[in-house]
Every structure is written in C-alpha cells, then in structure tokens.
mmCIF file of C-alpha atoms in Angstrom:
data_model
loop_
_atom_site.group_PDB
_atom_site.id
_atom_site.type_symbol
_atom_site.label_atom_id
_atom_site.label_comp_id
_atom_site.label_asym_id
_atom_site.label_seq_id
_atom_site.Cartn_x
_atom_site.Cartn_y
_atom_site.Cartn_z
ATOM 1 C CA UNK A 527 -7.160 122.448 56.491
ATOM 2 C CA UNK A 528 -8.942 120.069 58.894
ATOM 3 C CA UNK A 529 -10.194 116.735 57.640
ATOM 4 C CA UNK A 530 -13.934 116.161 57.480
ATOM 5 C CA UNK A 531 -15.427 112.822 58.537
ATOM 6 C CA UNK A 532 -17.597 111.237 55.846
ATOM 7 C CA UNK A 533 -18.887 107.836 54.797
ATOM 8 C CA UNK A 534 -17.714 106.228 51.576
ATOM 9 C CA UNK A 535 -20.531 104.086 50.218
ATOM 10 C CA UNK A 536 -19.488 101.561 47.579
ATOM 11 C CA UNK A 537 -22.073 99.725 45.493
ATOM 12 C CA UNK A 538 -21.206 96.871 43.129
ATOM 13 C CA UNK A 539 -24.171 96.075 40.916
ATOM 14 C CA UNK A 540 -25.428 94.865 37.582
ATOM 15 C CA UNK A 541 -24.933 97.612 34.987
ATOM 16 C CA UNK A 542 -28.645 97.589 34.216
ATOM 17 C CA UNK A 543 -29.218 99.124 37.675
ATOM 18 C CA UNK A 544 -27.196 102.276 36.970
ATOM 19 C CA UNK A 545 -30.205 104.548 36.241
ATOM 20 C CA UNK A 546 -32.068 103.291 39.335
ATOM 21 C CA UNK A 547 -28.995 103.731 41.522
ATOM 22 C CA UNK A 548 -28.381 107.270 40.256
ATOM 23 C CA UNK A 549 -31.953 108.214 41.167
ATOM 24 C CA UNK A 550 -31.725 106.406 44.504
ATOM 25 C CA UNK A 551 -28.555 108.187 45.681
ATOM 26 C CA UNK A 552 -29.715 111.626 44.546
ATOM 27 C CA UNK A 553 -33.133 111.143 46.178
ATOM 28 C CA UNK A 554 -31.342 110.086 49.391
ATOM 29 C CA UNK A 555 -29.560 113.452 49.402
ATOM 30 C CA UNK A 556 -26.155 112.700 47.874
ATOM 31 C CA UNK A 557 -24.532 115.622 46.083
ATOM 32 C CA UNK A 558 -22.456 113.462 43.748
ATOM 33 C CA UNK A 559 -21.304 109.973 42.796
ATOM 34 C CA UNK A 560 -18.775 108.201 40.577
ATOM 35 C CA UNK A 561 -19.630 105.215 38.379
ATOM 36 C CA UNK A 562 -17.057 102.940 36.752
ATOM 37 C CA UNK A 563 -17.384 99.674 34.807
ATOM 38 C CA UNK A 564 -16.228 96.590 36.706
ATOM 39 C CA UNK A 565 -15.308 92.972 36.153
ATOM 40 C CA UNK A 566 -14.999 90.240 38.718
ATOM 41 C CA UNK A 567 -16.104 86.947 40.133
ATOM 42 C CA UNK A 568 -18.385 86.154 43.069
ATOM 43 C CA UNK A 569 -21.531 84.350 44.116
ATOM 44 C CA UNK A 570 -23.256 85.503 40.915
ATOM 45 C CA UNK A 571 -20.463 84.011 38.796
ATOM 46 C CA UNK A 572 -17.980 85.759 36.533
ATOM 47 C CA UNK A 573 -19.124 89.189 35.449
ATOM 48 C CA UNK A 574 -17.678 91.217 32.615
ATOM 49 C CA UNK A 575 -18.096 94.879 31.817
ATOM 50 C CA UNK A 576 -18.604 96.766 28.626
ATOM 51 C CA UNK A 577 -21.344 98.309 26.588
ATOM 52 C CA UNK A 578 -23.806 95.476 27.141
ATOM 53 C CA UNK A 579 -26.044 95.436 30.199
ATOM 54 C CA UNK A 580 -24.617 92.097 31.377
ATOM 55 C CA UNK A 581 -21.647 93.808 33.008
ATOM 56 C CA UNK A 582 -21.152 95.274 36.444
ATOM 57 C CA UNK A 583 -20.586 98.773 37.711
ATOM 58 C CA UNK A 584 -19.048 100.189 40.853
ATOM 59 C CA UNK A 585 -20.706 103.329 42.205
ATOM 60 C CA UNK A 586 -19.008 105.303 44.955
ATOM 61 C CA UNK A 587 -20.647 108.020 47.008
ATOM 62 C CA UNK A 588 -18.830 110.169 49.545
ATOM 63 C CA UNK A 589 -21.439 111.590 51.896
ATOM 64 C CA UNK A 590 -22.602 112.136 55.439
ATOM 65 C CA UNK A 591 -23.734 109.379 57.790
ATOM 66 C CA UNK A 592 -27.460 110.092 57.419
ATOM 67 C CA UNK A 593 -27.429 110.000 53.615
ATOM 68 C CA UNK A 594 -25.256 106.855 53.621
ATOM 69 C CA UNK A 595 -27.770 105.122 55.896
ATOM 70 C CA UNK A 596 -30.638 106.106 53.565
ATOM 71 C CA UNK A 597 -28.816 104.749 50.527
ATOM 72 C CA UNK A 598 -28.071 101.396 52.167
ATOM 73 C CA UNK A 599 -31.607 101.096 53.530
ATOM 74 C CA UNK A 600 -33.150 101.713 50.099
ATOM 75 C CA UNK A 601 -30.844 99.164 48.466
ATOM 76 C CA UNK A 602 -31.795 96.615 51.097
ATOM 77 C CA UNK A 603 -35.498 97.401 50.792
ATOM 78 C CA UNK A 604 -35.834 97.535 47.009
ATOM 79 C CA UNK A 605 -32.923 95.903 45.183
ATOM 80 C CA UNK A 606 -30.909 93.313 47.079
ATOM 81 C CA UNK A 607 -33.471 90.494 46.808
ATOM 82 C CA UNK A 608 -33.959 90.919 43.068
ATOM 83 C CA UNK A 609 -30.554 91.761 41.572
ATOM 84 C CA UNK A 610 -26.859 90.951 41.775
ATOM 85 C CA UNK A 611 -25.830 93.813 44.038
ATOM 86 C CA UNK A 612 -23.755 94.426 47.158
ATOM 87 C CA UNK A 613 -23.126 97.611 49.085
ATOM 88 C CA UNK A 614 -21.005 98.676 52.011
ATOM 89 C CA UNK A 615 -19.782 101.786 53.773
ATOM 90 C CA UNK A 616 -16.492 102.708 55.382
ATOM 91 C CA UNK A 617 -15.336 105.741 57.315
ATOM 92 C CA UNK A 618 -13.369 108.331 55.343
ATOM 93 C CA UNK A 619 -11.516 111.512 56.247
ATOM 94 C CA UNK A 620 -11.695 114.058 53.441
ATOM 95 C CA UNK A 621 -9.834 117.259 52.650
#
C-alpha cells in the first residue's frame, strides 16, 4: 500500500478554546481530529490540565495541504492575539 502525503497540524491551546477549535477545523474541511488534555510550561507560564477550563489541550488534525493552510490562517486571524495558543504543521506520510 503506497503512503499518502498529508499535513499533521498540531494545536496547543487553552482548554476553553476546544469548542471553537472543533468548529474551526471542521469548517476548514477537516474530516477528523484528536483532542487530548495537556500540561506544560511556556511563555504563558505553567499550565495544568483537568476538568477545569484553566488547562490546555492538544488537538491534532491529519489533513491535506489546503485544509491545513485554512486552519492555520483562521487561528492566526481570529485566535492567536487573544488566547494562549500555538499551532504548527509538519509533513506526514500515512498508510
């Protein structure tokens, strides 16, 4: 089976953004995503995860180049200036 070239978009964000991010990636054309709680430390300080909305999440989306570009553009346009969020994409080869 040949490998397919995709983009893996990873978004680390405040947990309170989860509903907005779900809508954003689906509206951009993604056919799926994975969300997991996250803890860590960075420019926004130490972040915990859990039931409260003070935690962080990591959302991953495996998609085509066009959809990945839409997702990143929308994050830059609407979220990055107002919330603790970062996003990046890397190339992936998928079975």
